[in-house]
Amino acid sequence: MKIAVLRERFEGESRVAATPETIAKYIALGAEVAVEKGAGEASRLSDDDFQKAGATIGATAAATLKGADIVLCVRRPAADELGGVNKGALLVGALDPYGNEKDVAALAKAGVAAMSMEFMPRITRAQVMDILSSQANLAGYQAVIEASKVFDRAMPMMMTAAGTVRPAKAFVMGAGVAGLQAIATAKRLGAVVSATDVRAAAGEQVESLGAKFIMTEALKDASGTGGYARELTKDEQAAQAELVAGHISKQDIVVTTALIPGRPAPKLVTKAMVESMAPGSVIVDLAAERGGNVELTQPGKVITHNDVTIIGYTNLAGHIPTTASQLYARNLLAFITTLIDAKEKKLAVNWDDELVKATVLTRDGAVVHSAFAAPKTDTAGDTEAKPAPAKKPAAKKPATRKPAASKSTASKSAAPKADPGQAGETKPAPRKSTARKPATKAAAAEAGPQADAPATAPAAKAAAAEKPAARKPAAKKPAARKPAANKPAAPEGGDK
Ligand code: NAD
């Protein structure tokens, strides 16, 4: 049983699908592992590290894939890049099938069994395999770090001999996995944090992290199925807009994370709201990959408008690739372990297992996932009912793979800067609304959404009060706000 780990070819993708830690475990399960040369470089994992863990290094993709029974990847490789794998080999990764149906069909034709990790059901057994949660958690953290890099003031309150500096005000919109981690991170850095969500249950989670929950009376609870939010009615949207407009103008840092399964990201921050913010304010739009929560967001880019910086990076977890790879690789290991008979040391996929059924896109030369398979026609010519595919978000990232890096000027609306780390990112697959347990406490953001047992509110508070995370290099910016005219251009994209 051979497992192949590919070097990622997607422009700007810095993660890798296996680490020395997971490779050692695959080998213990009876697999031989081949890693393509240089696969871990961007995550600071050398070929030597992989070899020490027991892997062989393939000089080329072809050499790595030859005779493979399982191929591990972060991004979906093209079908024609998979030559040499065994018939029926498993391809496991974040395959991003929505909007890429032709590529999925090509994978079917190539004879591989493609398994899309984004479709992992959010049930207790599969929490450890939930790549959306592990990566969203990191993205929420990184969003605040990115904001702090361009924010030209200190975040915490500082009482010094020269006087007191007020703490920054941070506002998080959407308190799911990413949002809760953004709240916790902003708290750790000393900001005064408020947050909003349309699910009433999020209120308790936000407050357990020591942040203030903001919600309009007009919007009681917009919880949808499976712990996700539903789309708001027009009246609810208007009430929310009024609430946000009144609050956002007093904020220094805004992190938006609001998503609705299978829908484009709701637009929550209008141009006028951006213009109401003070010069030097920063917005990080974590929903950029699904069109953005901010009217002005440009996916994959950093822009400034009215001296407000809007960061639209679409793969923020990829900005901390070493940690992101570590968690992603563990998610994959946990799933692959269920597909192997460790005693017999061979692949033993139970195609009836709910995790397999939920994730498998192609098998035996056909597209089999209900969201993508062509409806079967019976003899009478009727079509078999199948669930409607989740709607693709309207705003898709441009397909260009070249970062259009350009230095911004201090003009009112600076030229957008591409994020090389994001260039050419495709949008992630809209999430499947599968049944899962909503986390009961915000501490999920601290323990990681992988943690089975919800932490208690005090635990969350304690975690939030931890010592501040390491700050960006000091002395980068003066504490005092610069006059708008002197404001430096927004940072280069792709700052890692
Ligand atoms: P998500 O990424 O789909 O959305 C992010 C957040 O945006 C959600 O909290 C949503 O309510 C909010 N939102 C949507 N529309 C909004 C609007 N108009 N204004 C403000 N906020 C809006 O959500 P997610 O991160 O996947 O988390 C959703 C829930 O699922 C959370 O309660 C989370 O704790 C839970 N969860 C459970 C598991 C599990 O049990 N295995 C795993 C992950 C997440």
Coordinates of C-alpha atoms and ligand atoms in Angstrom, one line a residue:
M1 CA 0.0 0.0 0.0
K2 CA 1.7 3.1 -1.2
I3 CA 0.8 6.7 -0.2
A4 CA 2.0 9.6 -2.4
V5 CA 2.3 13.1 -1.2
L6 CA 2.4 15.7 -4.0
R7 CA 4.2 19.0 -4.1
E8 CA 1.4 21.7 -4.5
R9 CA 1.4 23.3 -7.9
F10 CA -1.3 25.9 -7.2
E11 CA 0.2 29.3 -7.3
G12 CA 0.8 30.6 -3.8
E13 CA -0.2 27.4 -2.1
S14 CA 2.3 27.0 0.7
R15 CA 0.8 24.1 2.6
V16 CA 1.6 20.4 2.3
A17 CA -0.7 17.4 2.9
A18 CA 1.6 15.4 5.1
T19 CA 4.2 16.1 7.7
P20 CA 7.0 13.9 9.2
E21 CA 4.7 13.2 12.1
T22 CA 1.8 11.9 10.0
I23 CA 4.2 10.0 7.7
A24 CA 5.6 8.1 10.6
K25 CA 2.0 7.1 11.5
Y26 CA 1.1 6.0 7.9
I27 CA 4.2 3.8 8.0
A28 CA 3.1 2.4 11.3
L29 CA -0.2 1.5 9.6
G30 CA 1.8 -0.5 7.0
A31 CA 2.0 2.0 4.2
E32 CA 5.1 3.0 2.3
V33 CA 5.1 6.8 1.7
A34 CA 6.7 8.7 -1.2
V35 CA 6.9 12.5 -1.0
E36 CA 7.6 14.6 -4.0
K37 CA 10.9 16.5 -3.8
G38 CA 10.4 20.0 -2.3
A39 CA 6.8 19.3 -1.2
G40 CA 7.3 20.6 2.3
E41 CA 9.7 23.5 1.5
A42 CA 7.1 26.3 1.9
S43 CA 6.1 24.8 5.3
R44 CA 9.7 24.5 6.4
L45 CA 9.7 20.8 6.1
S46 CA 12.8 19.5 4.2
D47 CA 13.1 16.4 2.1
D48 CA 15.5 15.3 4.8
D49 CA 12.8 15.6 7.5
F50 CA 10.5 13.4 5.4
Q51 CA 13.2 10.9 4.8
K52 CA 14.0 10.7 8.5
A53 CA 10.3 9.9 9.1
G54 CA 10.7 7.0 6.7
A55 CA 9.4 8.4 3.4
T56 CA 11.2 8.1 0.1
I57 CA 11.6 11.2 -2.0
G58 CA 10.3 11.2 -5.5
A59 CA 12.4 13.3 -7.9
T60 CA 9.3 14.0 -10.0
A61 CA 5.5 13.8 -9.6
A62 CA 5.5 10.8 -11.9
A63 CA 8.1 9.0 -9.8
T64 CA 6.2 9.8 -6.6
L65 CA 2.8 8.7 -8.0
K66 CA 4.0 5.4 -9.6
G67 CA 2.0 2.6 -8.1
A68 CA 0.3 4.8 -5.5
D69 CA -2.9 3.6 -3.8
I70 CA -3.6 6.9 -2.0
V71 CA -2.6 10.4 -3.2
L72 CA -2.7 13.2 -0.6
C73 CA -2.9 16.8 -1.7
V74 CA -4.0 20.2 -0.5
R75 CA -5.4 21.5 -3.8
R76 CA -7.0 19.4 -6.5
P77 CA -4.4 18.3 -9.0
A78 CA -5.4 18.0 -12.7
A79 CA -6.4 14.5 -13.8
D80 CA -3.6 14.4 -16.3
E81 CA -1.1 15.0 -13.5
L82 CA -2.1 11.7 -11.8
G83 CA -0.6 9.3 -14.4
G84 CA 0.9 6.1 -12.9
V85 CA -1.3 5.7 -9.9
N86 CA -3.0 2.3 -9.3
K87 CA -6.4 1.8 -10.8
G88 CA -9.0 3.1 -8.3
A89 CA -6.4 5.0 -6.2
L90 CA -7.8 7.4 -3.7
L91 CA -7.2 11.1 -4.1
V92 CA -7.8 12.9 -0.9
G93 CA -7.7 16.7 -0.3
A94 CA -9.5 20.0 -0.5
L95 CA -10.8 19.3 -4.0
D96 CA -13.0 22.3 -4.3
P97 CA -15.5 20.7 -6.6
Y98 CA -18.2 23.4 -6.9
G99 CA -17.7 25.3 -10.2
N100 CA -15.1 22.8 -11.2
E101 CA -17.4 20.0 -12.3
K102 CA -15.4 19.4 -15.5
D103 CA -12.3 18.7 -13.5
V104 CA -14.2 16.4 -11.3
A105 CA -15.5 14.5 -14.3
A106 CA -11.9 14.3 -15.6
L107 CA -10.8 12.7 -12.3
A108 CA -13.6 10.2 -12.7
K109 CA -12.4 9.4 -16.2
A110 CA -8.8 9.0 -14.9
G111 CA -10.2 6.2 -12.7
V112 CA -9.4 7.7 -9.3
A113 CA -11.7 7.8 -6.3
A114 CA -11.6 11.5 -5.4
M115 CA -12.6 12.4 -1.9
S116 CA -13.3 16.0 -1.0
M117 CA -12.4 16.7 2.6
E118 CA -14.6 19.9 2.6
F119 CA -17.6 17.6 2.6
M120 CA -16.6 15.8 5.8
P121 CA -19.8 15.8 8.0
R122 CA -19.6 17.9 11.1
I123 CA -20.4 15.1 13.5
T124 CA -18.5 14.3 16.6
R125 CA -16.6 11.3 15.1
A126 CA -15.3 13.5 12.2
Q127 CA -14.3 16.6 14.2
V128 CA -10.7 15.5 14.0
M129 CA -11.0 15.3 10.2
D130 CA -12.7 18.7 9.8
I131 CA -10.3 20.7 7.5
L132 CA -12.8 23.6 7.3
S133 CA -12.6 24.1 11.1
S134 CA -8.9 23.6 11.4
Q135 CA -8.1 26.1 8.7
A136 CA -10.9 28.6 9.7
N137 CA -9.5 28.6 13.2
L138 CA -6.1 29.6 11.9
A139 CA -7.6 32.1 9.5
G140 CA -9.4 33.8 12.3
Y141 CA -6.2 34.1 14.3
Q142 CA -4.2 35.3 11.3
A143 CA -6.8 37.9 10.3
V144 CA -6.1 39.8 13.6
I145 CA -2.4 39.4 13.1
E146 CA -2.6 40.8 9.6
A147 CA -4.8 43.7 10.8
S148 CA -2.2 44.4 13.6
K149 CA 0.5 44.6 10.9
V150 CA -1.1 47.5 9.1
F151 CA -2.8 49.1 12.0
D152 CA -0.5 52.1 12.9
R153 CA -1.3 52.1 16.6
A154 CA -0.8 49.8 19.5
M155 CA -3.6 47.4 20.3
P156 CA -3.6 47.2 24.1
M157 CA -4.1 50.0 26.5
M158 CA -0.7 51.3 27.6
M159 CA -0.2 53.2 30.8
T160 CA 3.2 54.8 30.5
A161 CA 5.1 57.6 32.1
A162 CA 4.3 59.6 29.0
G163 CA 0.6 59.0 29.5
T164 CA -2.1 56.5 28.7
V165 CA -2.8 55.1 25.3
R166 CA -6.3 53.9 24.7
P167 CA -6.8 50.3 23.5
A168 CA -7.9 49.6 20.0
K169 CA -11.5 48.7 19.4
A170 CA -12.0 45.5 17.4
F171 CA -15.3 44.4 15.9
V172 CA -15.9 40.8 14.6
M173 CA -18.8 40.1 12.4
G174 CA -19.8 36.5 12.3
A175 CA -18.9 34.4 15.4
G176 CA -18.4 31.0 13.9
V177 CA -15.1 29.1 14.1
A178 CA -13.0 31.8 12.5
G179 CA -14.8 34.7 14.2
L180 CA -14.4 33.2 17.7
Q181 CA -10.7 32.7 17.2
A182 CA -10.5 36.3 15.9
I183 CA -12.2 37.5 19.1
A184 CA -9.9 35.5 21.3
T185 CA -6.8 36.7 19.4
A186 CA -7.9 40.4 19.5
K187 CA -8.5 40.0 23.2
R188 CA -5.1 38.5 23.7
L189 CA -3.6 41.5 22.0
G190 CA -5.4 43.8 24.3
A191 CA -8.1 45.2 22.1
V192 CA -11.6 46.0 23.4
V193 CA -13.7 43.5 21.4
S194 CA -17.3 43.4 20.3
A195 CA -18.9 41.0 17.9
T196 CA -22.1 40.3 16.1
D197 CA -23.8 37.2 14.6
V198 CA -27.3 36.4 13.5
R199 CA -27.4 33.2 15.5
A200 CA -28.6 34.0 19.0
A201 CA -26.5 31.0 20.4
A202 CA -23.4 32.9 19.3
G203 CA -24.1 35.6 21.9
E204 CA -23.2 33.4 24.9
Q205 CA -20.0 32.2 23.1
V206 CA -18.9 35.7 22.3
E207 CA -19.5 36.8 25.9
S208 CA -17.7 33.8 27.3
L209 CA -14.6 35.1 25.5
G210 CA -15.0 38.5 27.2
A211 CA -16.3 40.3 24.2
K212 CA -19.5 42.4 23.9
F213 CA -22.2 40.8 21.8
I214 CA -24.0 43.3 19.6
M215 CA -27.4 42.3 18.1
T216 CA -30.5 44.2 17.1
E217 CA -33.8 43.6 18.8
A218 CA -35.4 43.2 15.4
L219 CA -33.3 40.2 14.7
K220 CA -34.2 37.5 17.3
D221 CA -32.4 34.5 15.8
A222 CA -31.5 33.6 12.2
S223 CA -30.2 30.1 13.0
G224 CA -30.6 27.8 10.0
T225 CA -30.0 24.1 9.8
G226 CA -27.0 22.2 11.1
G227 CA -25.8 25.1 13.3
Y228 CA -25.3 27.5 10.4
A229 CA -27.0 30.8 9.7
R230 CA -29.9 31.3 7.4
E231 CA -30.1 34.1 4.9
L232 CA -31.8 37.2 6.4
T233 CA -35.0 38.7 5.2
K234 CA -34.9 42.2 3.7
D235 CA -36.3 43.7 6.9
E236 CA -33.8 41.8 9.0
Q237 CA -31.0 43.0 6.7
A238 CA -32.1 46.6 7.1
A239 CA -32.2 46.3 10.9
Q240 CA -28.7 44.7 10.9
A241 CA -27.4 47.4 8.6
E242 CA -28.7 50.1 10.9
L243 CA -27.0 48.4 13.9
V244 CA -23.7 48.0 12.0
A245 CA -23.7 51.5 10.7
G246 CA -24.0 52.9 14.2
H247 CA -21.3 50.7 15.6
I248 CA -18.7 50.4 12.9
S249 CA -17.8 54.1 12.7
K250 CA -16.3 53.8 16.2
Q251 CA -14.2 50.8 15.5
D252 CA -10.5 50.6 14.6
I253 CA -10.3 47.0 13.4
V254 CA -13.1 45.0 11.8
V255 CA -12.9 41.3 11.0
T256 CA -15.7 40.0 8.9
T257 CA -16.3 36.2 8.7
A258 CA -20.1 35.9 7.9
L259 CA -21.0 33.0 5.7
I260 CA -24.2 31.2 4.8
P261 CA -23.9 27.7 3.4
G262 CA -24.2 27.5 -0.4
R263 CA -24.8 31.3 -0.8
P264 CA -22.5 34.2 -1.6
A265 CA -21.3 35.9 1.5
P266 CA -23.8 38.5 2.8
K267 CA -22.8 42.1 2.2
L268 CA -22.6 43.6 5.6
V269 CA -20.3 46.6 5.3
T270 CA -21.2 49.2 2.7
K271 CA -18.9 51.8 1.1
A272 CA -20.6 54.4 3.2
M273 CA -19.8 52.5 6.4
V274 CA -16.2 52.2 5.4
E275 CA -16.1 55.9 4.8
S276 CA -17.5 56.5 8.3
M277 CA -14.4 54.9 9.8
A278 CA -11.5 56.9 11.1
P279 CA -8.3 57.1 8.9
G280 CA -6.0 54.2 9.7
S281 CA -8.7 51.8 10.5
V282 CA -8.3 48.2 9.1
I283 CA -10.9 45.7 7.8
V284 CA -10.0 42.1 7.2
D285 CA -12.6 40.4 5.1
L286 CA -12.4 36.6 5.7
A287 CA -15.4 36.1 3.5
A288 CA -13.4 37.4 0.5
E289 CA -13.1 34.0 -1.0
R290 CA -16.9 33.9 -1.3
G291 CA -17.4 37.4 -2.6
G292 CA -16.7 39.3 0.6
N293 CA -18.8 40.8 3.4
V294 CA -17.5 44.3 2.5
E295 CA -18.8 46.0 -0.6
L296 CA -15.3 47.2 -1.5
T297 CA -13.3 44.0 -0.9
Q298 CA -11.2 42.8 -3.8
P299 CA -10.6 39.1 -3.2
G300 CA -6.9 38.3 -2.9
K301 CA -5.9 41.9 -2.6
V302 CA -5.2 44.7 -0.1
I303 CA -6.7 48.1 -1.0
T304 CA -7.1 51.3 0.8
H305 CA -10.2 53.5 0.6
N306 CA -10.5 56.8 2.4
D307 CA -7.4 55.7 4.4
V308 CA -9.1 52.6 5.6
T309 CA -7.2 49.4 4.6
I310 CA -9.3 46.5 3.4
I311 CA -7.5 43.2 3.4
G312 CA -9.2 40.6 1.1
Y313 CA -6.7 37.7 1.4
T314 CA -8.4 34.4 0.5
N315 CA -6.1 31.8 2.1
L316 CA -5.2 33.3 5.4
A317 CA -4.4 29.9 6.9
G318 CA -1.8 29.6 4.1
H319 CA -0.1 32.7 5.6
I320 CA 1.0 30.4 8.5
P321 CA 1.8 27.3 6.4
T322 CA 3.8 25.5 9.0
T323 CA 0.9 25.4 11.5
A324 CA -1.7 25.0 8.8
S325 CA 0.1 22.0 7.2
Q326 CA 0.5 20.4 10.7
L327 CA -3.3 20.6 11.4
Y328 CA -4.3 19.8 7.8
A329 CA -2.1 16.8 7.7
R330 CA -3.5 15.5 11.0
N331 CA -7.1 15.9 9.6
L332 CA -6.1 13.8 6.6
L333 CA -4.3 11.2 8.7
A334 CA -7.4 10.8 10.9
F335 CA -9.6 10.1 7.9
I336 CA -7.1 7.9 6.0
T337 CA -6.7 5.8 9.2
T338 CA -10.4 4.8 8.8
L339 CA -9.7 3.6 5.3
I340 CA -6.9 1.2 6.2
D341 CA -7.0 -2.3 7.7
A342 CA -3.9 -1.9 9.9
K343 CA -3.8 -5.7 10.6
E344 CA -3.7 -6.6 7.0
K345 CA -1.8 -3.5 6.1
K346 CA -3.9 -2.7 3.2
L347 CA -6.6 -0.4 2.0
A348 CA -10.0 -1.4 3.2
V349 CA -12.5 1.3 2.3
N350 CA -16.0 0.9 3.6
W351 CA -18.0 2.6 0.9
D352 CA -21.1 2.6 3.1
D353 CA -19.4 4.5 5.9
E354 CA -21.1 7.9 6.2
L355 CA -17.8 9.8 6.1
V356 CA -16.8 8.0 2.9
K357 CA -20.3 8.5 1.4
A358 CA -20.2 12.2 2.2
T359 CA -16.8 12.9 0.7
V360 CA -16.5 10.6 -2.3
L361 CA -16.9 12.5 -5.6
T362 CA -15.8 9.9 -8.1
R363 CA -15.5 6.2 -8.2
D364 CA -15.2 3.4 -10.8
G365 CA -14.9 5.9 -13.6
A366 CA -18.1 7.9 -12.7
V367 CA -19.0 11.0 -10.7
V368 CA -21.0 9.6 -7.8
H369 CA -21.5 12.5 -5.4
S370 CA -25.2 13.4 -5.3
A371 CA -24.4 17.1 -5.8
F372 CA -22.6 16.4 -9.1
A373 CA -23.6 13.1 -10.5
A374 CA -25.8 13.3 -13.6
P375 CA -29.3 12.2 -12.8
K376 CA -30.0 8.5 -13.7
T377 CA -32.7 8.0 -16.3
D378 CA -34.9 5.0 -15.8
T379 CA -36.5 3.0 -18.5
A380 CA -39.6 5.2 -18.6
G381 CA -37.4 8.2 -19.1
D382 CA -38.0 9.7 -15.7
T383 CA -35.1 11.1 -13.8
E384 CA -34.2 10.0 -10.4
A385 CA -34.5 12.7 -7.8
K386 CA -31.3 14.0 -6.4
P387 CA -30.5 16.8 -4.0
A388 CA -30.1 20.1 -5.6
P389 CA -26.5 21.1 -5.7
A390 CA -25.6 23.9 -3.3
K391 CA -25.6 27.2 -5.2
K392 CA -22.2 28.4 -6.3
P393 CA -21.4 31.8 -4.9
A394 CA -21.8 34.4 -7.6
A395 CA -18.6 36.2 -6.9
K396 CA -15.8 33.9 -7.9
K397 CA -12.2 34.9 -7.6
P398 CA -10.5 35.8 -10.8
A399 CA -8.8 32.8 -12.3
T400 CA -5.6 34.6 -12.9
R401 CA -2.6 33.0 -11.3
K402 CA -0.3 35.9 -11.6
P403 CA -0.1 38.2 -8.6
A404 CA -0.7 41.7 -9.9
A405 CA 1.5 43.3 -7.2
S406 CA 1.5 47.0 -7.4
K407 CA 2.6 49.5 -4.8
S408 CA -0.2 51.5 -3.5
T409 CA -0.1 55.3 -3.4
A410 CA -1.6 57.3 -0.6
S411 CA -4.4 58.2 -2.9
K412 CA -7.9 58.1 -1.6
S413 CA -8.5 54.7 -3.2
A414 CA -5.2 53.0 -3.7
A415 CA -4.6 50.5 -6.5
P416 CA -5.3 47.1 -5.2
K417 CA -2.4 44.9 -4.3
A418 CA -2.4 41.3 -5.0
D419 CA -1.5 38.9 -2.3
P420 CA 1.0 36.5 -3.9
G421 CA 0.1 34.0 -1.2
Q422 CA -3.4 34.1 -2.6
A423 CA -3.0 34.7 -6.2
G424 CA -5.1 32.4 -8.3
E425 CA -6.9 31.0 -5.3
T426 CA -10.2 29.5 -6.3
K427 CA -13.1 29.9 -3.9
P428 CA -13.6 27.0 -1.5
A429 CA -16.5 24.8 -2.0
P430 CA -19.6 26.1 -0.4
R431 CA -20.2 24.1 2.7
K432 CA -22.5 21.3 2.8
S433 CA -25.1 21.8 5.4
T434 CA -24.8 18.5 7.2
A435 CA -26.0 17.8 10.7
R436 CA -23.6 18.7 13.3
K437 CA -23.5 19.9 16.9
P438 CA -23.0 23.6 17.2
A439 CA -20.3 24.3 19.7
T440 CA -21.8 25.3 23.0
K441 CA -19.1 27.6 24.2
A442 CA -16.8 30.1 22.6
A443 CA -13.9 28.2 24.0
A444 CA -14.1 26.1 20.9
A445 CA -12.1 28.8 19.3
E446 CA -9.5 28.3 21.9
A447 CA -9.4 24.6 22.2
G448 CA -9.8 24.4 18.4
P449 CA -13.0 23.3 16.9
Q450 CA -11.6 19.9 16.8
A451 CA -12.0 19.6 20.5
D452 CA -14.9 17.3 21.2
A453 CA -15.9 18.5 24.6
P454 CA -17.0 22.1 24.7
A455 CA -15.0 24.1 27.2
T456 CA -16.7 26.1 29.9
A457 CA -17.1 29.8 29.8
P458 CA -14.6 30.4 32.6
A459 CA -12.1 28.3 30.6
A460 CA -12.8 30.5 27.6
K461 CA -12.2 33.5 29.7
A462 CA -9.0 32.2 31.0
A463 CA -7.8 31.4 27.6
A464 CA -8.7 34.8 26.3
A465 CA -6.8 36.3 29.1
E466 CA -3.7 34.4 28.2
K467 CA -0.5 36.4 27.7
P468 CA -0.5 38.2 24.5
A469 CA 0.6 36.3 21.4
A470 CA 4.0 37.4 20.0
R471 CA 3.6 40.7 18.3
K472 CA 4.8 41.7 15.0
P473 CA 8.3 43.1 14.9
A474 CA 8.3 46.1 17.2
A475 CA 9.2 49.6 16.3
K476 CA 7.5 49.2 13.0
K477 CA 5.0 51.9 13.6
P478 CA 4.7 54.9 15.9
A479 CA 1.9 54.6 18.3
A480 CA 0.4 57.9 17.3
R481 CA -1.8 58.1 14.3
K482 CA -0.2 59.8 11.3
P483 CA -2.0 62.6 9.5
A484 CA -3.8 61.1 6.6
A485 CA -1.7 62.9 4.1
N486 CA 1.4 61.2 5.4
K487 CA -0.1 57.8 5.6
P488 CA 2.1 55.2 4.1
A489 CA 0.8 53.0 1.3
A490 CA -1.0 49.9 2.5
P491 CA 1.3 47.0 3.0
E492 CA 2.5 44.9 0.1
G493 CA 0.4 42.0 -0.5
G494 CA 1.7 38.6 0.4
D495 CA 3.6 39.7 3.5
K496 CA 4.4 36.7 5.3
Ligands
NAD1 P1 -19.8 29.8 8.8 O1 -18.4 29.8 8.4 O2 -20.8 29.1 7.9 O3 -20.3 31.3 9.1 C1 -19.5 32.1 9.9 C2 -20.4 32.8 10.9 O4 -21.1 33.9 10.2 C3 -21.5 32.0 11.5 O5 -21.4 32.0 12.9 C4 -22.8 32.6 11.0 O6 -23.9 32.5 12.0 C5 -22.4 34.0 10.8 N1 -23.3 34.8 9.9 C6 -24.0 34.4 8.8 N2 -24.6 35.5 8.3 C7 -24.4 36.5 9.1 C8 -24.8 37.9 9.1 N3 -25.6 38.4 8.2 N4 -24.3 38.7 10.1 C9 -23.5 38.2 11.0 N5 -23.1 37.0 11.1 C10 -23.5 36.1 10.1 O7 -19.9 29.1 10.3 P2 -18.9 28.1 11.0 O8 -17.6 28.8 11.4 O9 -18.8 26.9 10.2 O10 -19.7 27.9 12.4 C11 -21.1 27.7 12.4 C12 -21.4 27.0 13.7 O11 -21.0 25.6 13.6 C13 -20.7 27.5 15.0 O12 -21.7 27.5 16.0 C14 -19.6 26.5 15.2 O13 -19.3 26.5 16.6 C15 -20.3 25.3 14.8 N6 -19.3 24.2 14.4 C16 -19.5 22.9 14.8 C17 -18.6 21.9 14.5 C18 -18.8 20.5 14.9 O14 -19.7 20.2 15.7 N7 -18.1 19.6 14.4 C19 -17.5 22.2 13.7 C20 -17.4 23.5 13.3 C21 -18.3 24.5 13.6

